[in-house]
Amino acid sequence: MFSSTTYVIRGARISDARDLERIAAMDSQRPLQGHIIVGEIDGRPQAAMSLDDGRLIANPFAHTESLAAHLRIRARGIHAAEDFPAVRDRIRRAVRVTHLERT
């Protein structure tokens, strides 16, 4: 298990374009487009995920399995915050209460 602080996960920048194209080519995928988050290992981008369509690219020559899982979790958190900005609303959405009928 890896700590949530093991990796740097951040929004993609224009300066990441070449690295993202390289990773996509190594992963035999087309480059990502739109709103993208990038995961770094030792200060270098090694995986990225599109928040628009959910596609993920990762360097197949680096240990990116846990990083990919962290990217997916971060993406879910970003989408949840966009859907329900208030923490109270996100918690209410996640908790389902079943009312028992009295007999």
PDB file of N, CA and C in Angstrom:
ATOM      1  N   MET A   1       0.844  -1.168   0.000  1.00  0.00           N
ATOM      2  CA  MET A   1       0.000   0.000   0.000  1.00  0.00           C
ATOM      3  C   MET A   1       0.894   1.238   0.000  1.00  0.00           C
ATOM      4  N   PHE A   2       0.499   2.236  -0.750  1.00  0.00           N
ATOM      5  CA  PHE A   2       1.262   3.465  -0.831  1.00  0.00           C
ATOM      6  C   PHE A   2       0.489   4.599  -0.175  1.00  0.00           C
ATOM      7  N   SER A   3       1.213   5.471   0.458  1.00  0.00           N
ATOM      8  CA  SER A   3       0.613   6.650   1.065  1.00  0.00           C
ATOM      9  C   SER A   3       0.077   7.565  -0.025  1.00  0.00           C
ATOM     10  N   SER A   4      -0.919   8.355   0.313  1.00  0.00           N
ATOM     11  CA  SER A   4      -1.468   9.290  -0.661  1.00  0.00           C
ATOM     12  C   SER A   4      -0.466  10.389  -1.002  1.00  0.00           C
ATOM     13  N   THR A   5       0.620  10.499  -0.236  1.00  0.00           N
ATOM     14  CA  THR A   5       1.640  11.503  -0.522  1.00  0.00           C
ATOM     15  C   THR A   5       2.838  10.923  -1.270  1.00  0.00           C
ATOM     16  N   THR A   6       2.750   9.655  -1.692  1.00  0.00           N
ATOM     17  CA  THR A   6       3.843   9.033  -2.424  1.00  0.00           C
ATOM     18  C   THR A   6       4.018   9.664  -3.796  1.00  0.00           C
ATOM     19  N   TYR A   7       2.939  10.063  -4.405  1.00  0.00           N
ATOM     20  CA  TYR A   7       2.960  10.612  -5.758  1.00  0.00           C
ATOM     21  C   TYR A   7       2.512  12.062  -5.760  1.00  0.00           C
ATOM     22  N   VAL A   8       2.959  12.768  -6.786  1.00  0.00           N
ATOM     23  CA  VAL A   8       2.446  14.110  -7.045  1.00  0.00           C
ATOM     24  C   VAL A   8       1.398  13.948  -8.131  1.00  0.00           C
ATOM     25  N   ILE A   9       0.188  14.413  -7.855  1.00  0.00           N
ATOM     26  CA  ILE A   9      -0.882  14.406  -8.853  1.00  0.00           C
ATOM     27  C   ILE A   9      -1.330  15.845  -9.019  1.00  0.00           C
ATOM     28  N   ARG A  10      -1.328  16.319 -10.253  1.00  0.00           N
ATOM     29  CA  ARG A  10      -1.619  17.718 -10.524  1.00  0.00           C
ATOM     30  C   ARG A  10      -2.278  17.852 -11.883  1.00  0.00           C
ATOM     31  N   GLY A  11      -2.786  19.019 -12.135  1.00  0.00           N
ATOM     32  CA  GLY A  11      -3.346  19.314 -13.441  1.00  0.00           C
ATOM     33  C   GLY A  11      -2.243  19.398 -14.485  1.00  0.00           C
ATOM     34  N   ALA A  12      -2.568  19.001 -15.699  1.00  0.00           N
ATOM     35  CA  ALA A  12      -1.583  19.057 -16.785  1.00  0.00           C
ATOM     36  C   ALA A  12      -1.317  20.504 -17.174  1.00  0.00           C
ATOM     37  N   ARG A  13      -0.090  20.740 -17.595  1.00  0.00           N
ATOM     38  CA  ARG A  13       0.327  22.054 -18.077  1.00  0.00           C
ATOM     39  C   ARG A  13       0.749  21.929 -19.542  1.00  0.00           C
ATOM     40  N   ILE A  14       0.828  23.032 -20.220  1.00  0.00           N
ATOM     41  CA  ILE A  14       1.266  23.029 -21.617  1.00  0.00           C
ATOM     42  C   ILE A  14       2.642  22.396 -21.737  1.00  0.00           C
ATOM     43  N   SER A  15       3.486  22.620 -20.762  1.00  0.00           N
ATOM     44  CA  SER A  15       4.846  22.066 -20.801  1.00  0.00           C
ATOM     45  C   SER A  15       4.866  20.534 -20.683  1.00  0.00           C
ATOM     46  N   ASP A  16       3.743  19.917 -20.332  1.00  0.00           N
ATOM     47  CA  ASP A  16       3.664  18.459 -20.224  1.00  0.00           C
ATOM     48  C   ASP A  16       3.349  17.787 -21.562  1.00  0.00           C
ATOM     49  N   ALA A  17       3.026  18.554 -22.579  1.00  0.00           N
ATOM     50  CA  ALA A  17       2.545  17.989 -23.850  1.00  0.00           C
ATOM     51  C   ALA A  17       3.491  16.932 -24.416  1.00  0.00           C
ATOM     52  N   ARG A  18       4.767  17.215 -24.453  1.00  0.00           N
ATOM     53  CA  ARG A  18       5.727  16.259 -25.029  1.00  0.00           C
ATOM     54  C   ARG A  18       5.782  14.971 -24.207  1.00  0.00           C
ATOM     55  N   ASP A  19       5.810  15.097 -22.871  1.00  0.00           N
ATOM     56  CA  ASP A  19       5.822  13.905 -22.009  1.00  0.00           C
ATOM     57  C   ASP A  19       4.555  13.080 -22.181  1.00  0.00           C
ATOM     58  N   LEU A  20       3.405  13.748 -22.276  1.00  0.00           N
ATOM     59  CA  LEU A  20       2.139  13.024 -22.430  1.00  0.00           C
ATOM     60  C   LEU A  20       2.066  12.320 -23.780  1.00  0.00           C
ATOM     61  N   GLU A  21       2.585  12.931 -24.819  1.00  0.00           N
ATOM     62  CA  GLU A  21       2.630  12.269 -26.127  1.00  0.00           C
ATOM     63  C   GLU A  21       3.547  11.050 -26.078  1.00  0.00           C
ATOM     64  N   ARG A  22       4.689  11.169 -25.389  1.00  0.00           N
ATOM     65  CA  ARG A  22       5.629  10.057 -25.244  1.00  0.00           C
ATOM     66  C   ARG A  22       4.988   8.901 -24.484  1.00  0.00           C
ATOM     67  N   ILE A  23       4.315   9.209 -23.377  1.00  0.00           N
ATOM     68  CA  ILE A  23       3.667   8.161 -22.573  1.00  0.00           C
ATOM     69  C   ILE A  23       2.567   7.477 -23.388  1.00  0.00           C
ATOM     70  N   ALA A  24       1.769   8.250 -24.101  1.00  0.00           N
ATOM     71  CA  ALA A  24       0.697   7.672 -24.914  1.00  0.00           C
ATOM     72  C   ALA A  24       1.279   6.742 -25.972  1.00  0.00           C
ATOM     73  N   ALA A  25       2.367   7.142 -26.612  1.00  0.00           N
ATOM     74  CA  ALA A  25       2.999   6.296 -27.641  1.00  0.00           C
ATOM     75  C   ALA A  25       3.528   5.001 -27.029  1.00  0.00           C
ATOM     76  N   MET A  26       4.172   5.089 -25.858  1.00  0.00           N
ATOM     77  CA  MET A  26       4.683   3.882 -25.198  1.00  0.00           C
ATOM     78  C   MET A  26       3.547   2.957 -24.786  1.00  0.00           C
ATOM     79  N   ASP A  27       2.396   3.532 -24.459  1.00  0.00           N
ATOM     80  CA  ASP A  27       1.235   2.764 -24.003  1.00  0.00           C
ATOM     81  C   ASP A  27       0.336   2.356 -25.171  1.00  0.00           C
ATOM     82  N   SER A  28       0.797   2.625 -26.403  1.00  0.00           N
ATOM     83  CA  SER A  28       0.059   2.286 -27.630  1.00  0.00           C
ATOM     84  C   SER A  28      -1.343   2.889 -27.642  1.00  0.00           C
ATOM     85  N   GLN A  29      -1.454   4.127 -27.204  1.00  0.00           N
ATOM     86  CA  GLN A  29      -2.733   4.825 -27.187  1.00  0.00           C
ATOM     87  C   GLN A  29      -2.582   6.184 -27.852  1.00  0.00           C
ATOM     88  N   ARG A  30      -3.714   6.759 -28.217  1.00  0.00           N
ATOM     89  CA  ARG A  30      -3.664   8.117 -28.764  1.00  0.00           C
ATOM     90  C   ARG A  30      -3.533   9.097 -27.589  1.00  0.00           C
ATOM     91  N   PRO A  31      -2.966  10.275 -27.831  1.00  0.00           N
ATOM     92  CA  PRO A  31      -2.794  11.249 -26.756  1.00  0.00           C
ATOM     93  C   PRO A  31      -4.125  11.672 -26.134  1.00  0.00           C
ATOM     94  N   LEU A  32      -4.073  12.028 -24.872  1.00  0.00           N
ATOM     95  CA  LEU A  32      -5.258  12.500 -24.158  1.00  0.00           C
ATOM     96  C   LEU A  32      -5.587  13.920 -24.584  1.00  0.00           C
ATOM     97  N   GLN A  33      -6.851  14.262 -24.451  1.00  0.00           N
ATOM     98  CA  GLN A  33      -7.291  15.622 -24.756  1.00  0.00           C
ATOM     99  C   GLN A  33      -8.208  16.105 -23.644  1.00  0.00           C
ATOM    100  N   GLY A  34      -8.380  17.422 -23.576  1.00  0.00           N
ATOM    101  CA  GLY A  34      -9.296  18.004 -22.605  1.00  0.00           C
ATOM    102  C   GLY A  34      -8.641  18.250 -21.266  1.00  0.00           C
ATOM    103  N   HIS A  35      -9.437  18.138 -20.210  1.00  0.00           N
ATOM    104  CA  HIS A  35      -8.991  18.361 -18.838  1.00  0.00           C
ATOM    105  C   HIS A  35      -8.249  17.114 -18.378  1.00  0.00           C
ATOM    106  N   ILE A  36      -6.953  17.248 -18.059  1.00  0.00           N
ATOM    107  CA  ILE A  36      -6.091  16.097 -17.771  1.00  0.00           C
ATOM    108  C   ILE A  36      -5.405  16.286 -16.422  1.00  0.00           C
ATOM    109  N   ILE A  37      -5.314  15.187 -15.668  1.00  0.00           N
ATOM    110  CA  ILE A  37      -4.486  15.195 -14.466  1.00  0.00           C
ATOM    111  C   ILE A  37      -3.272  14.310 -14.739  1.00  0.00           C
ATOM    112  N   VAL A  38      -2.142  14.701 -14.167  1.00  0.00           N
ATOM    113  CA  VAL A  38      -0.864  14.031 -14.400  1.00  0.00           C
ATOM    114  C   VAL A  38      -0.358  13.460 -13.090  1.00  0.00           C
ATOM    115  N   GLY A  39       0.186  12.244 -13.156  1.00  0.00           N
ATOM    116  CA  GLY A  39       0.811  11.635 -11.988  1.00  0.00           C
ATOM    117  C   GLY A  39       2.309  11.532 -12.209  1.00  0.00           C
ATOM    118  N   GLU A  40       3.073  11.993 -11.230  1.00  0.00           N
ATOM    119  CA  GLU A  40       4.527  11.978 -11.331  1.00  0.00           C
ATOM    120  C   GLU A  40       5.130  10.937 -10.398  1.00  0.00           C
ATOM    121  N   ILE A  41       6.215  10.344 -10.861  1.00  0.00           N
ATOM    122  CA  ILE A  41       7.057   9.494 -10.025  1.00  0.00           C
ATOM    123  C   ILE A  41       8.458  10.092 -10.109  1.00  0.00           C
ATOM    124  N   ASP A  42       9.033  10.395  -8.970  1.00  0.00           N
ATOM    125  CA  ASP A  42      10.360  11.013  -8.903  1.00  0.00           C
ATOM    126  C   ASP A  42      10.455  12.269  -9.759  1.00  0.00           C
ATOM    127  N   GLY A  43       9.399  13.065  -9.751  1.00  0.00           N
ATOM    128  CA  GLY A  43       9.415  14.348 -10.439  1.00  0.00           C
ATOM    129  C   GLY A  43       9.175  14.313 -11.933  1.00  0.00           C
ATOM    130  N   ARG A  44       8.874  13.133 -12.495  1.00  0.00           N
ATOM    131  CA  ARG A  44       8.624  13.030 -13.930  1.00  0.00           C
ATOM    132  C   ARG A  44       7.241  12.458 -14.180  1.00  0.00           C
ATOM    133  N   PRO A  45       6.497  13.019 -15.130  1.00  0.00           N
ATOM    134  CA  PRO A  45       5.185  12.456 -15.466  1.00  0.00           C
ATOM    135  C   PRO A  45       5.332  11.010 -15.944  1.00  0.00           C
ATOM    136  N   GLN A  46       4.548  10.124 -15.346  1.00  0.00           N
ATOM    137  CA  GLN A  46       4.595   8.710 -15.727  1.00  0.00           C
ATOM    138  C   GLN A  46       3.209   8.167 -16.077  1.00  0.00           C
ATOM    139  N   ALA A  47       2.164   8.914 -15.737  1.00  0.00           N
ATOM    140  CA  ALA A  47       0.802   8.491 -16.061  1.00  0.00           C
ATOM    141  C   ALA A  47      -0.077   9.737 -16.094  1.00  0.00           C
ATOM    142  N   ALA A  48      -1.182   9.623 -16.799  1.00  0.00           N
ATOM    143  CA  ALA A  48      -2.121  10.749 -16.880  1.00  0.00           C
ATOM    144  C   ALA A  48      -3.510  10.203 -17.154  1.00  0.00           C
ATOM    145  N   MET A  49      -4.513  11.000 -16.787  1.00  0.00           N
ATOM    146  CA  MET A  49      -5.897  10.596 -16.974  1.00  0.00           C
ATOM    147  C   MET A  49      -6.716  11.780 -17.444  1.00  0.00           C
ATOM    148  N   SER A  50      -7.572  11.518 -18.421  1.00  0.00           N
ATOM    149  CA  SER A  50      -8.489  12.542 -18.902  1.00  0.00           C
ATOM    150  C   SER A  50      -9.707  12.566 -17.995  1.00  0.00           C
ATOM    151  N   LEU A  51     -10.025  13.735 -17.476  1.00  0.00           N
ATOM    152  CA  LEU A  51     -11.222  13.869 -16.648  1.00  0.00           C
ATOM    153  C   LEU A  51     -12.473  13.943 -17.506  1.00  0.00           C
ATOM    154  N   ASP A  52     -12.298  14.187 -18.806  1.00  0.00           N
ATOM    155  CA  ASP A  52     -13.441  14.288 -19.704  1.00  0.00           C
ATOM    156  C   ASP A  52     -13.986  12.921 -20.116  1.00  0.00           C
ATOM    157  N   ASP A  53     -13.083  11.989 -20.458  1.00  0.00           N
ATOM    158  CA  ASP A  53     -13.572  10.681 -20.930  1.00  0.00           C
ATOM    159  C   ASP A  53     -13.078   9.503 -20.086  1.00  0.00           C
ATOM    160  N   GLY A  54     -12.251   9.766 -19.070  1.00  0.00           N
ATOM    161  CA  GLY A  54     -11.806   8.698 -18.174  1.00  0.00           C
ATOM    162  C   GLY A  54     -10.670   7.841 -18.690  1.00  0.00           C
ATOM    163  N   ARG A  55     -10.140   8.172 -19.887  1.00  0.00           N
ATOM    164  CA  ARG A  55      -9.020   7.374 -20.409  1.00  0.00           C
ATOM    165  C   ARG A  55      -7.767   7.626 -19.596  1.00  0.00           C
ATOM    166  N   LEU A  56      -6.976   6.565 -19.420  1.00  0.00           N
ATOM    167  CA  LEU A  56      -5.751   6.646 -18.644  1.00  0.00           C
ATOM    168  C   LEU A  56      -4.605   6.145 -19.503  1.00  0.00           C
ATOM    169  N   ILE A  57      -3.486   6.854 -19.474  1.00  0.00           N
ATOM    170  CA  ILE A  57      -2.267   6.386 -20.122  1.00  0.00           C
ATOM    171  C   ILE A  57      -1.198   6.265 -19.051  1.00  0.00           C
ATOM    172  N   ALA A  58      -0.306   5.282 -19.209  1.00  0.00           N
ATOM    173  CA  ALA A  58       0.743   5.077 -18.216  1.00  0.00           C
ATOM    174  C   ALA A  58       1.977   4.492 -18.887  1.00  0.00           C
ATOM    175  N   ASN A  59       3.117   4.847 -18.365  1.00  0.00           N
ATOM    176  CA  ASN A  59       4.380   4.324 -18.854  1.00  0.00           C
ATOM    177  C   ASN A  59       4.447   2.837 -18.516  1.00  0.00           C
ATOM    178  N   PRO A  60       4.475   1.952 -19.520  1.00  0.00           N
ATOM    179  CA  PRO A  60       4.489   0.519 -19.236  1.00  0.00           C
ATOM    180  C   PRO A  60       5.831   0.030 -18.685  1.00  0.00           C
ATOM    181  N   PHE A  61       6.853   0.889 -18.718  1.00  0.00           N
ATOM    182  CA  PHE A  61       8.178   0.507 -18.236  1.00  0.00           C
ATOM    183  C   PHE A  61       8.459   1.029 -16.825  1.00  0.00           C
ATOM    184  N   ALA A  62       7.455   1.635 -16.208  1.00  0.00           N
ATOM    185  CA  ALA A  62       7.570   2.124 -14.830  1.00  0.00           C
ATOM    186  C   ALA A  62       6.498   1.441 -13.986  1.00  0.00           C
ATOM    187  N   HIS A  63       6.700   1.421 -12.699  1.00  0.00           N
ATOM    188  CA  HIS A  63       5.725   0.815 -11.784  1.00  0.00           C
ATOM    189  C   HIS A  63       4.601   1.824 -11.544  1.00  0.00           C
ATOM    190  N   THR A  64       3.573   1.762 -12.382  1.00  0.00           N
ATOM    191  CA  THR A  64       2.512   2.775 -12.348  1.00  0.00           C
ATOM    192  C   THR A  64       1.167   2.234 -11.884  1.00  0.00           C
ATOM    193  N   GLU A  65       1.105   0.982 -11.434  1.00  0.00           N
ATOM    194  CA  GLU A  65      -0.188   0.410 -11.042  1.00  0.00           C
ATOM    195  C   GLU A  65      -0.829   1.200  -9.910  1.00  0.00           C
ATOM    196  N   SER A  66      -0.062   1.472  -8.862  1.00  0.00           N
ATOM    197  CA  SER A  66      -0.613   2.226  -7.729  1.00  0.00           C
ATOM    198  C   SER A  66      -0.885   3.675  -8.105  1.00  0.00           C
ATOM    199  N   LEU A  67      -0.018   4.244  -8.929  1.00  0.00           N
ATOM    200  CA  LEU A  67      -0.233   5.617  -9.390  1.00  0.00           C
ATOM    201  C   LEU A  67      -1.537   5.704 -10.179  1.00  0.00           C
ATOM    202  N   ALA A  68      -1.798   4.719 -11.030  1.00  0.00           N
ATOM    203  CA  ALA A  68      -3.041   4.706 -11.804  1.00  0.00           C
ATOM    204  C   ALA A  68      -4.255   4.655 -10.869  1.00  0.00           C
ATOM    205  N   ALA A  69      -4.161   3.860  -9.816  1.00  0.00           N
ATOM    206  CA  ALA A  69      -5.266   3.784  -8.848  1.00  0.00           C
ATOM    207  C   ALA A  69      -5.467   5.133  -8.167  1.00  0.00           C
ATOM    208  N   HIS A  70      -4.382   5.802  -7.811  1.00  0.00           N
ATOM    209  CA  HIS A  70      -4.486   7.129  -7.191  1.00  0.00           C
ATOM    210  C   HIS A  70      -5.092   8.139  -8.158  1.00  0.00           C
ATOM    211  N   LEU A  71      -4.751   8.059  -9.439  1.00  0.00           N
ATOM    212  CA  LEU A  71      -5.338   8.967 -10.435  1.00  0.00           C
ATOM    213  C   LEU A  71      -6.845   8.750 -10.538  1.00  0.00           C
ATOM    214  N   ARG A  72      -7.270   7.486 -10.541  1.00  0.00           N
ATOM    215  CA  ARG A  72      -8.711   7.191 -10.621  1.00  0.00           C
ATOM    216  C   ARG A  72      -9.455   7.737  -9.405  1.00  0.00           C
ATOM    217  N   ILE A  73      -8.865   7.568  -8.234  1.00  0.00           N
ATOM    218  CA  ILE A  73      -9.492   8.067  -7.010  1.00  0.00           C
ATOM    219  C   ILE A  73      -9.564   9.591  -7.033  1.00  0.00           C
ATOM    220  N   ARG A  74      -8.473  10.244  -7.453  1.00  0.00           N
ATOM    221  CA  ARG A  74      -8.473  11.711  -7.525  1.00  0.00           C
ATOM    222  C   ARG A  74      -9.521  12.194  -8.518  1.00  0.00           C
ATOM    223  N   ALA A  75      -9.641  11.500  -9.659  1.00  0.00           N
ATOM    224  CA  ALA A  75     -10.639  11.891 -10.659  1.00  0.00           C
ATOM    225  C   ALA A  75     -12.044  11.792 -10.079  1.00  0.00           C
ATOM    226  N   ARG A  76     -12.327  10.720  -9.333  1.00  0.00           N
ATOM    227  CA  ARG A  76     -13.646  10.588  -8.703  1.00  0.00           C
ATOM    228  C   ARG A  76     -13.904  11.722  -7.721  1.00  0.00           C
ATOM    229  N   GLY A  77     -12.881  12.094  -6.972  1.00  0.00           N
ATOM    230  CA  GLY A  77     -13.024  13.200  -6.033  1.00  0.00           C
ATOM    231  C   GLY A  77     -13.280  14.525  -6.728  1.00  0.00           C
ATOM    232  N   ILE A  78     -12.595  14.753  -7.833  1.00  0.00           N
ATOM    233  CA  ILE A  78     -12.797  15.988  -8.597  1.00  0.00           C
ATOM    234  C   ILE A  78     -14.215  16.040  -9.145  1.00  0.00           C
ATOM    235  N   HIS A  79     -14.680  14.924  -9.698  1.00  0.00           N
ATOM    236  CA  HIS A  79     -16.047  14.885 -10.239  1.00  0.00           C
ATOM    237  C   HIS A  79     -17.084  15.069  -9.130  1.00  0.00           C
ATOM    238  N   ALA A  80     -16.843  14.475  -7.968  1.00  0.00           N
ATOM    239  CA  ALA A  80     -17.778  14.626  -6.850  1.00  0.00           C
ATOM    240  C   ALA A  80     -17.842  16.077  -6.403  1.00  0.00           C
ATOM    241  N   ALA A  81     -16.695  16.722  -6.342  1.00  0.00           N
ATOM    242  CA  ALA A  81     -16.676  18.131  -5.927  1.00  0.00           C
ATOM    243  C   ALA A  81     -17.367  19.023  -6.948  1.00  0.00           C
ATOM    244  N   GLU A  82     -17.260  18.666  -8.221  1.00  0.00           N
ATOM    245  CA  GLU A  82     -17.950  19.440  -9.256  1.00  0.00           C
ATOM    246  C   GLU A  82     -19.463  19.242  -9.171  1.00  0.00           C
ATOM    247  N   ASP A  83     -19.888  18.000  -8.904  1.00  0.00           N
ATOM    248  CA  ASP A  83     -21.318  17.691  -8.827  1.00  0.00           C
ATOM    249  C   ASP A  83     -21.961  18.255  -7.563  1.00  0.00           C
ATOM    250  N   PHE A  84     -21.265  18.151  -6.454  1.00  0.00           N
ATOM    251  CA  PHE A  84     -21.776  18.584  -5.151  1.00  0.00           C
ATOM    252  C   PHE A  84     -20.672  19.344  -4.423  1.00  0.00           C
ATOM    253  N   PRO A  85     -20.567  20.656  -4.651  1.00  0.00           N
ATOM    254  CA  PRO A  85     -19.477  21.425  -4.048  1.00  0.00           C
ATOM    255  C   PRO A  85     -19.453  21.398  -2.525  1.00  0.00           C
ATOM    256  N   ALA A  86     -20.593  21.307  -1.867  1.00  0.00           N
ATOM    257  CA  ALA A  86     -20.611  21.303  -0.406  1.00  0.00           C
ATOM    258  C   ALA A  86     -20.307  19.898   0.113  1.00  0.00           C
ATOM    259  N   VAL A  87     -19.389  19.810   1.065  1.00  0.00           N
ATOM    260  CA  VAL A  87     -19.028  18.521   1.649  1.00  0.00           C
ATOM    261  C   VAL A  87     -20.265  17.832   2.217  1.00  0.00           C
ATOM    262  N   ARG A  88     -21.132  18.597   2.869  1.00  0.00           N
ATOM    263  CA  ARG A  88     -22.355  18.038   3.453  1.00  0.00           C
ATOM    264  C   ARG A  88     -23.180  17.320   2.388  1.00  0.00           C
ATOM    265  N   ASP A  89     -23.310  17.917   1.201  1.00  0.00           N
ATOM    266  CA  ASP A  89     -24.084  17.304   0.124  1.00  0.00           C
ATOM    267  C   ASP A  89     -23.411  16.040  -0.400  1.00  0.00           C
ATOM    268  N   ARG A  90     -22.065  16.044  -0.475  1.00  0.00           N
ATOM    269  CA  ARG A  90     -21.345  14.844  -0.936  1.00  0.00           C
ATOM    270  C   ARG A  90     -21.532  13.700   0.045  1.00  0.00           C
ATOM    271  N   ILE A  91     -21.501  13.996   1.344  1.00  0.00           N
ATOM    272  CA  ILE A  91     -21.683  12.955   2.358  1.00  0.00           C
ATOM    273  C   ILE A  91     -23.104  12.411   2.291  1.00  0.00           C
ATOM    274  N   ARG A  92     -24.093  13.297   2.187  1.00  0.00           N
ATOM    275  CA  ARG A  92     -25.488  12.838   2.100  1.00  0.00           C
ATOM    276  C   ARG A  92     -25.703  11.965   0.873  1.00  0.00           C
ATOM    277  N   ARG A  93     -25.054  12.312  -0.222  1.00  0.00           N
ATOM    278  CA  ARG A  93     -25.201  11.518  -1.447  1.00  0.00           C
ATOM    279  C   ARG A  93     -24.604  10.124  -1.261  1.00  0.00           C
ATOM    280  N   ALA A  94     -23.488  10.046  -0.523  1.00  0.00           N
ATOM    281  CA  ALA A  94     -22.798   8.767  -0.347  1.00  0.00           C
ATOM    282  C   ALA A  94     -23.482   7.863   0.669  1.00  0.00           C
ATOM    283  N   VAL A  95     -24.148   8.452   1.664  1.00  0.00           N
ATOM    284  CA  VAL A  95     -24.792   7.666   2.722  1.00  0.00           C
ATOM    285  C   VAL A  95     -26.245   7.422   2.338  1.00  0.00           C
ATOM    286  N   ARG A  96     -26.610   6.176   2.298  1.00  0.00           N
ATOM    287  CA  ARG A  96     -27.996   5.832   1.986  1.00  0.00           C
ATOM    288  C   ARG A  96     -28.664   5.324   3.262  1.00  0.00           C
ATOM    289  N   VAL A  97     -29.710   5.942   3.637  1.00  0.00           N
ATOM    290  CA  VAL A  97     -30.413   5.567   4.857  1.00  0.00           C
ATOM    291  C   VAL A  97     -31.654   4.777   4.474  1.00  0.00           C
ATOM    292  N   THR A  98     -31.810   3.638   5.092  1.00  0.00           N
ATOM    293  CA  THR A  98     -33.004   2.817   4.850  1.00  0.00           C
ATOM    294  C   THR A  98     -33.905   2.941   6.066  1.00  0.00           C
ATOM    295  N   HIS A  99     -35.113   3.359   5.830  1.00  0.00           N
ATOM    296  CA  HIS A  99     -36.075   3.482   6.936  1.00  0.00           C
ATOM    297  C   HIS A  99     -36.776   2.149   7.116  1.00  0.00           C
ATOM    298  N   LEU A 100     -36.805   1.684   8.332  1.00  0.00           N
ATOM    299  CA  LEU A 100     -37.471   0.428   8.641  1.00  0.00           C
ATOM    300  C   LEU A 100     -38.937   0.689   8.926  1.00  0.00           C
ATOM    301  N   GLU A 101     -39.770  -0.192   8.427  1.00  0.00           N
ATOM    302  CA  GLU A 101     -41.192  -0.057   8.705  1.00  0.00           C
ATOM    303  C   GLU A 101     -41.495  -0.635  10.084  1.00  0.00           C
ATOM    304  N   ARG A 102     -42.347   0.053  10.801  1.00  0.00           N
ATOM    305  CA  ARG A 102     -42.746  -0.452  12.123  1.00  0.00           C
ATOM    306  C   ARG A 102     -43.959  -1.359  11.948  1.00  0.00           C
ATOM    307  N   THR A 103     -43.948  -2.434  12.683  1.00  0.00           N
ATOM    308  CA  THR A 103     -45.089  -3.364  12.597  1.00  0.00           C
ATOM    309  C   THR A 103     -45.893  -3.363  13.860  1.00  0.00           C
TER     310      THR A 103
END
